[in-house]
Coordinates of N, CA and C in Angstrom, one line a residue:
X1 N 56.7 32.1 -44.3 CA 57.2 32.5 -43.0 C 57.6 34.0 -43.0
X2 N 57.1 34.6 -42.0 CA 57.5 35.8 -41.6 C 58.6 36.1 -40.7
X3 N 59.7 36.8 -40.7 CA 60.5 37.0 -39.7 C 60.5 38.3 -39.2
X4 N 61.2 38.5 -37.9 CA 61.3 40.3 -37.6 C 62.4 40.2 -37.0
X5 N 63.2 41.1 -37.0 CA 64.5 41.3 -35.7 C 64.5 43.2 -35.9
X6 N 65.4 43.4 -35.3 CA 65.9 45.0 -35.0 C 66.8 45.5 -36.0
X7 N 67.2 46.5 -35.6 CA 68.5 47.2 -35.9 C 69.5 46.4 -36.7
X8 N 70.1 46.6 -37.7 CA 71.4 45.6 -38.1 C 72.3 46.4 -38.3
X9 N 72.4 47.6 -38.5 CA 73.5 48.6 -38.5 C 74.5 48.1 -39.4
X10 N 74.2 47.7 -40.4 CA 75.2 46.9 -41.4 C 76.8 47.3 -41.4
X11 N 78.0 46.9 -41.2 CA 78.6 45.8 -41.1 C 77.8 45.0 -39.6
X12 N 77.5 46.1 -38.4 CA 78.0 46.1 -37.1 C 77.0 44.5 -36.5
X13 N 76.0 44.7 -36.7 CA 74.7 44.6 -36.0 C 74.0 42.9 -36.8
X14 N 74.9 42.6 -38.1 CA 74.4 41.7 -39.1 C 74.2 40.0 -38.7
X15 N 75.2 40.4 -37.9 CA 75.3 38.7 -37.9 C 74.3 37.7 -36.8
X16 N 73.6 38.3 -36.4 CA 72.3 38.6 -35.9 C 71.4 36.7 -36.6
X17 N 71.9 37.1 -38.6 CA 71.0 36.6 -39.1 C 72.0 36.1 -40.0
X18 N 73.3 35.0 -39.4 CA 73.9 34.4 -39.9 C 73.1 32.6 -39.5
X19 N 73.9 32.0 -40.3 CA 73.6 30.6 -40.1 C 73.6 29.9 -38.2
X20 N 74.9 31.0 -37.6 CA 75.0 30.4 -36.5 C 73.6 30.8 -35.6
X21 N 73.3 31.7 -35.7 CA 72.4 32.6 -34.5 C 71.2 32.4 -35.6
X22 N 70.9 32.5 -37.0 CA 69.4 31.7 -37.2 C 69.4 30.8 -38.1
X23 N 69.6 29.8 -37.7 CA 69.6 28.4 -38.1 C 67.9 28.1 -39.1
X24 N 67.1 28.8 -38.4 CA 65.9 28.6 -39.4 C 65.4 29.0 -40.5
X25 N 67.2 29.4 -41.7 CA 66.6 29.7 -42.8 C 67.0 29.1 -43.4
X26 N 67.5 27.5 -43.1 CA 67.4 26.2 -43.2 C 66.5 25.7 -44.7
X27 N 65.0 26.3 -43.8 CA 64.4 25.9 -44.7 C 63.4 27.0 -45.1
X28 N 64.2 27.7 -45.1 CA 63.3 29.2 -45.9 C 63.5 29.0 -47.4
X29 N 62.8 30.0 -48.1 CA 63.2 30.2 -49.9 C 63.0 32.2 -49.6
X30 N 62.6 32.3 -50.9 CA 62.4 33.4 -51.4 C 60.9 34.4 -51.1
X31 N 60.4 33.2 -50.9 CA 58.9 33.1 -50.8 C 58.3 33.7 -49.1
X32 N 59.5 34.0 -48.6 CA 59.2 33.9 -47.0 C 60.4 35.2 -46.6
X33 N 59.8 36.2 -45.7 CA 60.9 37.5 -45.4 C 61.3 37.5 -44.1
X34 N 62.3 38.1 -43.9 CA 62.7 38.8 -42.7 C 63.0 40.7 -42.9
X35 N 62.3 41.0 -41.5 CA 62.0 42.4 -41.4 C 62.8 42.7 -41.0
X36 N 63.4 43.4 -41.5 CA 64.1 44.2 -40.5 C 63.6 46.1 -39.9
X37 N 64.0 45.9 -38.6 CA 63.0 47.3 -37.9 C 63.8 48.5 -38.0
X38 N 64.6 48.9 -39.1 CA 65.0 50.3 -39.3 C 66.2 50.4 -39.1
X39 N 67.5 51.2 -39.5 CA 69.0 51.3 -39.2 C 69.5 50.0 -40.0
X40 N 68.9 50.2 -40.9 CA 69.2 48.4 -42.0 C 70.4 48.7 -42.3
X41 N 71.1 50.4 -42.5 CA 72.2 50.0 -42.9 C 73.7 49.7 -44.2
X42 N 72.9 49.3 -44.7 CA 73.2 48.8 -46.3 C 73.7 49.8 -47.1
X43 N 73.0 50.6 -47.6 CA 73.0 51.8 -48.4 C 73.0 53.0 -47.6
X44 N 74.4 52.9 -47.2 CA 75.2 53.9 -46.8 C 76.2 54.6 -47.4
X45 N 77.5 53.9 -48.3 CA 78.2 54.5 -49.3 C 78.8 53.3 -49.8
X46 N 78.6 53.7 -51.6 CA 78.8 52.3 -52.5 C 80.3 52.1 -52.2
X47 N 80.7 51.3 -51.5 CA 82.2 51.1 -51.0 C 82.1 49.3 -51.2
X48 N 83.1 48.9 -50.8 CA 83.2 47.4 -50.6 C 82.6 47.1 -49.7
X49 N 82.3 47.0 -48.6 CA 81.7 47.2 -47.5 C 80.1 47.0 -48.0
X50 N 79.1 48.0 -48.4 CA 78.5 47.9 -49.6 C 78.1 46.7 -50.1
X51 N 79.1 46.8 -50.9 CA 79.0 45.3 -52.2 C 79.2 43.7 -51.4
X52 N 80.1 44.1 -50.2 CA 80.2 42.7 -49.6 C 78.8 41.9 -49.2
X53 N 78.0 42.7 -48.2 CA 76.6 42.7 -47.5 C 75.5 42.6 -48.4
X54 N 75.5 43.6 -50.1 CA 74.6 43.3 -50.6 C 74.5 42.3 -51.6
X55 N 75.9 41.8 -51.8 CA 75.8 39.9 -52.2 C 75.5 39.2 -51.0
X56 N 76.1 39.4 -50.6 CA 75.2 38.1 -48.8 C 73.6 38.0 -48.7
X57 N 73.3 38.9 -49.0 CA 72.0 39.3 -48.8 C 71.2 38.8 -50.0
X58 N 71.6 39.3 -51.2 CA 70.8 38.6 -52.2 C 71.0 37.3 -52.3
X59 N 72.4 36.6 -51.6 CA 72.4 35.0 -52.0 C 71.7 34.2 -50.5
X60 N 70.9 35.2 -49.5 CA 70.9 34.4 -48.8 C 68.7 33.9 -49.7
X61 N 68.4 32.8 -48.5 CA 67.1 32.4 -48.9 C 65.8 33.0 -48.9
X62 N 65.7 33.7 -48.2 CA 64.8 34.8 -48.0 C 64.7 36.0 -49.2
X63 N 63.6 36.8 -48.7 CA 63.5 38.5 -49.4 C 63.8 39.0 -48.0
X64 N 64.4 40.1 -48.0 CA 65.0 40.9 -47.3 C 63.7 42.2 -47.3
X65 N 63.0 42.5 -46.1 CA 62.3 43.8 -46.2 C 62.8 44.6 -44.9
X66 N 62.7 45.9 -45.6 CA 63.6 46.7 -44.5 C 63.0 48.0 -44.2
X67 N 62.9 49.1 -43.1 CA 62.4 49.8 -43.2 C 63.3 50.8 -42.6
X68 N 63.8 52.2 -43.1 CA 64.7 53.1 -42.8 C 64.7 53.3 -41.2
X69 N 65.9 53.7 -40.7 CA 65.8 54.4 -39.3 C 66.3 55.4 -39.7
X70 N 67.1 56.0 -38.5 CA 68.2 57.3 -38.8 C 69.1 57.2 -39.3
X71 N 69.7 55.9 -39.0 CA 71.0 55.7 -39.8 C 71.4 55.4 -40.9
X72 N 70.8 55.9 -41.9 CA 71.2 55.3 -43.3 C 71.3 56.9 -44.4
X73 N 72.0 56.3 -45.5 CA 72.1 57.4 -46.3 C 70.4 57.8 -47.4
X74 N 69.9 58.6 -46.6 CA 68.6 58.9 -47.3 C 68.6 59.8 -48.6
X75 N 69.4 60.4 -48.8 CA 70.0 60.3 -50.0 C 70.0 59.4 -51.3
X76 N 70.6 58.8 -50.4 CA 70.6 57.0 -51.5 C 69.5 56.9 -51.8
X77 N 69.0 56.3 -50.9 CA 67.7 55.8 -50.5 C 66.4 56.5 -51.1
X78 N 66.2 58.2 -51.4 CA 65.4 58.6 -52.0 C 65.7 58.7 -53.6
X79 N 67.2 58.7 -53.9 CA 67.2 58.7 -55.5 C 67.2 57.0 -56.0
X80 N 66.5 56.4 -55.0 CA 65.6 54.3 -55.9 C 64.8 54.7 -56.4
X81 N 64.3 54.3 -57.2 CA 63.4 53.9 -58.4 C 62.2 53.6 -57.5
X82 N 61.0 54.1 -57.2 CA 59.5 54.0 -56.6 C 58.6 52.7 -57.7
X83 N 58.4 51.6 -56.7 CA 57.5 50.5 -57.6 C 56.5 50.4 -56.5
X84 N 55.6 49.4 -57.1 CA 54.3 49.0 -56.1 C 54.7 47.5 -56.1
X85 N 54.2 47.1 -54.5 CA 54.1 45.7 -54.2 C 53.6 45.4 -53.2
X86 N 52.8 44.7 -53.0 CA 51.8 43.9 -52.2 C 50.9 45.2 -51.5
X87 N 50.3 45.5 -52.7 CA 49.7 47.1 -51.8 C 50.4 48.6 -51.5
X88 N 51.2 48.7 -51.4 CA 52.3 49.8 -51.1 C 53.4 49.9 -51.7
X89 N 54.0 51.5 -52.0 CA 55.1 52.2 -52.2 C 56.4 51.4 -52.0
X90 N 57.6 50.8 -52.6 CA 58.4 50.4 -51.9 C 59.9 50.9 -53.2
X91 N 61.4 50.5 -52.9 CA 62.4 50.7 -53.4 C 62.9 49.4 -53.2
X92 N 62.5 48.9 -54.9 CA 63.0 47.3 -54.5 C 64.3 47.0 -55.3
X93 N 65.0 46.4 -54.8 CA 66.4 45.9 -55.2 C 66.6 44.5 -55.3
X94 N 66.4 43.9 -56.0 CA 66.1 42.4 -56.0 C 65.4 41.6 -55.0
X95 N 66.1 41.0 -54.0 CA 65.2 40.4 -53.2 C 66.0 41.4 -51.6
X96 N 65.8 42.4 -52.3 CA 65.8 43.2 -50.6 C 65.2 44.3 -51.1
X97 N 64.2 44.8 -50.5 CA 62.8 45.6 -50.7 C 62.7 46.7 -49.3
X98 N 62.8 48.2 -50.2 CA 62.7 48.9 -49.1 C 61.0 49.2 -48.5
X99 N 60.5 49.1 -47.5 CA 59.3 49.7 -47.1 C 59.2 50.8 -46.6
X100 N 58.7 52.0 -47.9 CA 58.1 53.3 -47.5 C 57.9 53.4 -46.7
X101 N 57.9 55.1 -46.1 CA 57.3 55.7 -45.4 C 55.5 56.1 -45.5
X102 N 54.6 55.3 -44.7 CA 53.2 55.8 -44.2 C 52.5 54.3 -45.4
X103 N 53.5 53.6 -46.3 CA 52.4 52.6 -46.9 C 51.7 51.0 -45.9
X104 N 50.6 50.7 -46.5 CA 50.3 49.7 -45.7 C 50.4 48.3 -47.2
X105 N 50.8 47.3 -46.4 CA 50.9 46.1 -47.1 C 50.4 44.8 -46.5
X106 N 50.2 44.0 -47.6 CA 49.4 43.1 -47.1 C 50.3 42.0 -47.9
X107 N 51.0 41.4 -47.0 CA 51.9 40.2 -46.8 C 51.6 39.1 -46.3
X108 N 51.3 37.5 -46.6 CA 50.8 36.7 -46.2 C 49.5 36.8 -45.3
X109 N 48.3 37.1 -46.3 CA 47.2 37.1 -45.6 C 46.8 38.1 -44.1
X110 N 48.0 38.8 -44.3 CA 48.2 39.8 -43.2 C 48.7 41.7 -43.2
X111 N 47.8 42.2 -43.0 CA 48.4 43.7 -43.5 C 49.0 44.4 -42.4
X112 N 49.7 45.2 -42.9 CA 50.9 46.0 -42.6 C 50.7 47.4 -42.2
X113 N 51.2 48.3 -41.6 CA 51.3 49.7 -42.0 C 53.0 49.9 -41.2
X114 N 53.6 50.7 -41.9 CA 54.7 50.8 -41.8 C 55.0 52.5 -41.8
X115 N 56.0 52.9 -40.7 CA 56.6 54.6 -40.7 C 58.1 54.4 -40.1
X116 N 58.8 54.4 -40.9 CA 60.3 54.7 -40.7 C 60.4 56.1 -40.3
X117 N 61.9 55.8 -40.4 CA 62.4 57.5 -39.5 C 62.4 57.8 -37.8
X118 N 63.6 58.4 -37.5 CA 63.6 59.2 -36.1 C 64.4 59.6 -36.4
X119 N 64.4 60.5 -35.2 CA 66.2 61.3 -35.0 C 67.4 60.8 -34.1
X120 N 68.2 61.5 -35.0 CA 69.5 60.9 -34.2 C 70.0 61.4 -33.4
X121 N 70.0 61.1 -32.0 CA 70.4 61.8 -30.6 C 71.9 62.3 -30.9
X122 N 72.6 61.3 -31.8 CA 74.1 61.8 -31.8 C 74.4 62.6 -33.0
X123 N 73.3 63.4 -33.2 CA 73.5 64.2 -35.0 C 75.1 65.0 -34.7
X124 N 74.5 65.8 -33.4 CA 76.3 66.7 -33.2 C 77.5 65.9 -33.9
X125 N 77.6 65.1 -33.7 CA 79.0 64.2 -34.2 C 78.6 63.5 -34.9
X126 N 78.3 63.6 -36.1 CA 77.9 63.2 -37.6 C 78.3 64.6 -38.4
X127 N 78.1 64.0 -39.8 CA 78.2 65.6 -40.9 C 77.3 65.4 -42.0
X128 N 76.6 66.0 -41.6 CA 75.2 66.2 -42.8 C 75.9 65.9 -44.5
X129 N 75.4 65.2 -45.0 CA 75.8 64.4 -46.3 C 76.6 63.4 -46.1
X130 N 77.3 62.9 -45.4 CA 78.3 62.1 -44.7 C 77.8 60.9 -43.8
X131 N 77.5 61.1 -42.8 CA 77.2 60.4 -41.7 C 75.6 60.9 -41.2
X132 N 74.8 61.6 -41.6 CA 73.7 62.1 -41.3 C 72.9 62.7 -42.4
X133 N 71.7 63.1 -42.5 CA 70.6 63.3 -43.5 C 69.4 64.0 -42.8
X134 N 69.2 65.1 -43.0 CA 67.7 65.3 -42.7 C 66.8 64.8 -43.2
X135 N 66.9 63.8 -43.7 CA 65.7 63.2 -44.1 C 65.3 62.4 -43.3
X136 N 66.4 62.0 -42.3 CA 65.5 61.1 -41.6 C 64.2 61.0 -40.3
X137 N 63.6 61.9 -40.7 CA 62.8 62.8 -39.8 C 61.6 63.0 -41.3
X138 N 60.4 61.9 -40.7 CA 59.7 62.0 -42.2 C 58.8 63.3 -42.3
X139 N 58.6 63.7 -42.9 CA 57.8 64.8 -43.7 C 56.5 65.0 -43.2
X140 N 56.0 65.9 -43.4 CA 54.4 66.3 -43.1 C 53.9 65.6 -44.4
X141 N 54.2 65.5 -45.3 CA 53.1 65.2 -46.6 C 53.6 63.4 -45.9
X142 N 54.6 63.2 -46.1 CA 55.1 61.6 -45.9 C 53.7 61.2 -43.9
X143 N 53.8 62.1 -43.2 CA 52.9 61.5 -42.5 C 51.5 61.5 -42.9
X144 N 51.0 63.0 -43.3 CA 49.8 62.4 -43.9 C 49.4 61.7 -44.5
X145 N 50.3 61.2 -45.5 CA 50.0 60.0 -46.3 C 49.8 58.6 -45.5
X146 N 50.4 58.8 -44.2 CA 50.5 57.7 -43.7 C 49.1 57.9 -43.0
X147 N 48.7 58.8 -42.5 CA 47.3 58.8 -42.1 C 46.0 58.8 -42.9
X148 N 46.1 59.2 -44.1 CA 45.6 58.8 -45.4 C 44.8 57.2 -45.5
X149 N 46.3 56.7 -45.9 CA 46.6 55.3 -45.6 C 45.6 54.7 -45.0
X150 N 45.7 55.2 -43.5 CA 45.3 54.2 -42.6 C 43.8 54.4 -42.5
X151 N 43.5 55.6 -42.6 CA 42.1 55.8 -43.0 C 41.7 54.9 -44.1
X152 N 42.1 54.2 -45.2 CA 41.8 53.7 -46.6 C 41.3 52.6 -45.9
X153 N 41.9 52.1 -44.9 CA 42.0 50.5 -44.5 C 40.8 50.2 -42.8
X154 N 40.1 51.8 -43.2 CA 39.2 52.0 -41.9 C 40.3 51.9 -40.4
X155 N 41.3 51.9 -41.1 CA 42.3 52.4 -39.5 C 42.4 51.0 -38.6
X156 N 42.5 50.0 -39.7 CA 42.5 48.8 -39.1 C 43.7 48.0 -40.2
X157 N 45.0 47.4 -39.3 CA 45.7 46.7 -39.7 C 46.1 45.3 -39.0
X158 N 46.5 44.3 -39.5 CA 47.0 43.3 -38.2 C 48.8 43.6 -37.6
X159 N 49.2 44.7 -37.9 CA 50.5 45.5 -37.4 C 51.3 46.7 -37.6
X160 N 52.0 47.0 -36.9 CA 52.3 48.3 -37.0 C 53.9 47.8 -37.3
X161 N 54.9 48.6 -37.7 CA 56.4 48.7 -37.7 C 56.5 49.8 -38.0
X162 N 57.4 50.1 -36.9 CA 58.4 51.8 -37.1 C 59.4 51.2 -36.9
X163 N 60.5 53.0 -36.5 CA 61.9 52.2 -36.0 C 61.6 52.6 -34.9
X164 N 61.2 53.8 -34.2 CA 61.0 54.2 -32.8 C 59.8 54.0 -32.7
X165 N 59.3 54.2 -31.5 CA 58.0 54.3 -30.9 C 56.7 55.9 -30.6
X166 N 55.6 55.5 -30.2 CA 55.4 56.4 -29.6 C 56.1 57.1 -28.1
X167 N 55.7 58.2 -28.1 CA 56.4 58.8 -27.1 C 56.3 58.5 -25.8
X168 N 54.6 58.4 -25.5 CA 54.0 58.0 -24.2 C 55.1 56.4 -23.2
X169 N 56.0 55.9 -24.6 CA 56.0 54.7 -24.1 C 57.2 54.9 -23.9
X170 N 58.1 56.0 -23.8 CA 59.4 56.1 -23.3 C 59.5 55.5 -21.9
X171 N 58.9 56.2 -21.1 CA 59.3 56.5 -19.6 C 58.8 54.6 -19.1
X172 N 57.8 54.4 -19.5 CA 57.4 53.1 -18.9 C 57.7 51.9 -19.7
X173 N 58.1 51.7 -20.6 CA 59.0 50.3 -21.2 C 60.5 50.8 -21.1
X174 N 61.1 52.2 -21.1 CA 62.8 51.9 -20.8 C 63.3 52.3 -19.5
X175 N 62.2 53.2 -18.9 CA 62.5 54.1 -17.7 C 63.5 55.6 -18.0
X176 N 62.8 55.7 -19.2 CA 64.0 57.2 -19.7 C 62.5 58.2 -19.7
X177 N 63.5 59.5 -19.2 CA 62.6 60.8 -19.6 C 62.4 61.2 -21.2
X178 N 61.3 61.2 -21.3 CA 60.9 61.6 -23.1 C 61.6 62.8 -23.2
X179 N 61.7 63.8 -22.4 CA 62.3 64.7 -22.7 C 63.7 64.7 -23.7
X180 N 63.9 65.5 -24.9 CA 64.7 65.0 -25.6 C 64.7 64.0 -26.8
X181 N 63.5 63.2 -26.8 CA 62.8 62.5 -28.0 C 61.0 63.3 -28.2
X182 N 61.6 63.6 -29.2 CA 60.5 64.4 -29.9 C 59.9 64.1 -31.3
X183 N 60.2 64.9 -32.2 CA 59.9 64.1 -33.7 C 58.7 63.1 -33.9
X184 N 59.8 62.4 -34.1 CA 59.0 61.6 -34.7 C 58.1 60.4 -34.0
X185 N 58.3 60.5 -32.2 CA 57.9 59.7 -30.7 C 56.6 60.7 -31.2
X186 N 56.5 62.1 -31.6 CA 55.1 62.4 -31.1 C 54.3 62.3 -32.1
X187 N 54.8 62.3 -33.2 CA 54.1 62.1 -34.4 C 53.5 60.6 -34.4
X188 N 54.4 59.5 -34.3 CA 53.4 58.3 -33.6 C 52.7 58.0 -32.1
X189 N 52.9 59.2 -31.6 CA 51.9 59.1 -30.8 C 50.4 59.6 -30.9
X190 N 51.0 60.7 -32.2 CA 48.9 60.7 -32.6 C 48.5 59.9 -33.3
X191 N 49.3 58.9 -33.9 CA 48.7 58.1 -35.1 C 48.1 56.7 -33.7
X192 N 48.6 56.6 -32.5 CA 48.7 55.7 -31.8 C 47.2 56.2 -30.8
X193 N 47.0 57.5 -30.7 CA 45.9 58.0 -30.0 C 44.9 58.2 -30.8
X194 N 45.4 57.7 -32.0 CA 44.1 58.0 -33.3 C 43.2 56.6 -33.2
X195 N 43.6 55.4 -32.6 CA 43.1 54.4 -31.4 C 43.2 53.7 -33.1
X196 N 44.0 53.1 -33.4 CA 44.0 52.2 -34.5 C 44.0 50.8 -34.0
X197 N 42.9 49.8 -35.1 CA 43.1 48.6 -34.6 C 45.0 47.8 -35.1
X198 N 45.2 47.3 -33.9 CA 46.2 46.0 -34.5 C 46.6 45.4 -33.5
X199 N 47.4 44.2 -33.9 CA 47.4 43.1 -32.9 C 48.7 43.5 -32.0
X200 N 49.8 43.9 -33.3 CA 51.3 44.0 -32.3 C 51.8 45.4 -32.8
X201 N 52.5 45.8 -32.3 CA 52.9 46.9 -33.2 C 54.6 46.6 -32.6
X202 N 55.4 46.5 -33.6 CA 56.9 46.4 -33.7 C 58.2 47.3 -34.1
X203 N 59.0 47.9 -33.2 CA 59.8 48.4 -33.5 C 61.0 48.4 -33.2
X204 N 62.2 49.1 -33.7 CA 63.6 48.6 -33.4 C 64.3 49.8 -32.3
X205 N 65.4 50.8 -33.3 CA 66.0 51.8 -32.5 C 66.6 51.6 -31.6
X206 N 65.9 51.2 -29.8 CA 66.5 51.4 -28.1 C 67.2 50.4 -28.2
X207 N 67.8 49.4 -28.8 CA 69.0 48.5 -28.7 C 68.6 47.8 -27.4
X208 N 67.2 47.7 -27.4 CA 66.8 46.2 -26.0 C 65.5 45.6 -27.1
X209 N 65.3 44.5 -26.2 CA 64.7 43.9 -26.7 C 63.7 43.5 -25.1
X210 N 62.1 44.0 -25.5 CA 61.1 43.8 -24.5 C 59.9 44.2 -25.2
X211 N 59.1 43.5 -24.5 CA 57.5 43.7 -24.5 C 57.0 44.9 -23.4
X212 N 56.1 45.3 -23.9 CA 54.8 46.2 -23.0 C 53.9 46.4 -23.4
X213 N 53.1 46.3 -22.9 CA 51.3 45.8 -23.6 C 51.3 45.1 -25.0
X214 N 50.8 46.3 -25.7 CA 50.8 45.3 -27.2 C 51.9 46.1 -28.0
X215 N 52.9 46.1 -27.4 CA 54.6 46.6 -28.2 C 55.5 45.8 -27.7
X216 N 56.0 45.4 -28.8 CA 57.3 44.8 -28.9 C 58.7 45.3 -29.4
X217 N 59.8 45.7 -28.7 CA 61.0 46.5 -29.2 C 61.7 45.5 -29.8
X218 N 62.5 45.2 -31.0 CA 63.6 44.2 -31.1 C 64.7 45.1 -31.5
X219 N 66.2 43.7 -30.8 CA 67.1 44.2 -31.1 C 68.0 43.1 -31.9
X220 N 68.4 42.1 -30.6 CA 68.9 40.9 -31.3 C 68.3 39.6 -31.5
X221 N 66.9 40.2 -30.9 CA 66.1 39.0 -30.9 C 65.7 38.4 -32.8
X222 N 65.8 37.4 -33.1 CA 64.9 37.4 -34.6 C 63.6 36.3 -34.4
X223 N 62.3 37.0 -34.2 CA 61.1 36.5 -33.9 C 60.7 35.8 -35.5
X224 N 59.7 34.6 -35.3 CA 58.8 34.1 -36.3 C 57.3 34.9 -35.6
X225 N 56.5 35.7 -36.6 CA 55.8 36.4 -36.5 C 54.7 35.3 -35.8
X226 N 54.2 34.5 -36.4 CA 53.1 33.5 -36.5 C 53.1 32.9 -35.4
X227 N 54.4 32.9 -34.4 CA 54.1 31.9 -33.6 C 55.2 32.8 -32.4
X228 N 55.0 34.0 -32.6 CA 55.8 34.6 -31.0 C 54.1 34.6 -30.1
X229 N 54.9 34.8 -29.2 CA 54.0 35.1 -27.7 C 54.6 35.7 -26.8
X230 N 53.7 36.4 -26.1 CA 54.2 37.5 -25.3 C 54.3 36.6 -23.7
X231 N 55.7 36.2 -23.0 CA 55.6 36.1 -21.8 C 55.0 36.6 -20.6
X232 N 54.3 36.3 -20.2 CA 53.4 36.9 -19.3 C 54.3 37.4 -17.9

């Protein structure tokens, strides 16, 4: 079983994927993940705080896969240890596995391509090393790899996950002016004009939760991959 939800902003955002609000990991194991879509959170500063979340996490039943937003300490996050798994680059930590930037994976009979990163509208009130990181704004080598990538795979996946979106899709899935999201909106918007196959493409970030064409935003929603459908 596949899972996906949004944002967890760890302590804030977590409980999302407690026993009360997802009761269907019941009958999960190890063998079966939940996604999370960027701002995971976790590895922010080894505090208690920290250590509380990342025992919860490794004792829950699942593998935990996560993919960076803005909000995390990238810092941290770049001095993990680089392994391969199911195809792609990742920073694995027991059973919580980070997913690179620009790798594609192939997870239950189903492949992947995956690009973390945006920017943080609130950088002004953050402090670079502290609460903020330029890193989270991925790289020109980190994108072309991702374009690389997708080339390898003839530019065909059965999904996409970022944390934000293309750009084009600001104004007509939230009703906000693009102006002011740049980055990393435009940089998937060429990999998105580069007309790639896939079925859904999923992301977190706008703190709603909605469909539009073939994009899906999550926030507190936690979808089973296999068996969501788009309301018409």
């Amino acid at each position: 079983m596949i899972y996906i939800t949004g944002d967890t902003h760890i302590p804030l955002d977590i409980s999302k994927l407690n026993t009360t609000y997802f009761p269907q990991q019941a009958e999960m194991t190890k063998e079966d993940f939940v996604i999370i879509l960027g701002d995971f959170g976790l590895y922010w500063h080894e505090d208690k705080t920290f250590r509380h979340w990342h025992k919860w996490l490794q004792e829950k039943p699942w593998t935990t896969l996560w993919l960076d937003g803005n909000h995390e300490n990238h810092d941290w996050i770049n001095s993990m240890e680089v392994s391969q798994w199911h195809g792609g680059k990742v920073h694995k930590d027991g059973s919580i596995i980070h997913l690179m930037r620009g790798q594609v994976y192939e997870i239950e009979d189903q492949s992947f391509f995956v690009l973390g990163g945006a920017d943080s509208t609130d950088r002004e009130h953050r402090r670079e090393g502290l609460s903020w990181w330029p890193q989270e704004v991925p790289s020109w080598a980190e994108f072309n790899e991702a374009v690389d990538n997708l080339e390898k795979v003839g530019n065909k996946v059965d999904y996409i996950l970022t944390h934000t979106c293309p750009i084009d899709l600001i104004r007509p899935m939230f009703h906000l002016n693009p102006i002011g999201y740049s980055t990393v909106e435009k940089a998937l918007q060429l990999i998105y004009n580069h007309n790639p196959e896939f079925k859904r493409w999923f992301f977190g970030h706008w703190h709603q939760s909605r469909d539009f064409s073939k994009f899906t935003c999550l926030y507190n929603r936690v979808i089973r991959l296999d068996e969501y459908k788009v309301k018409d």
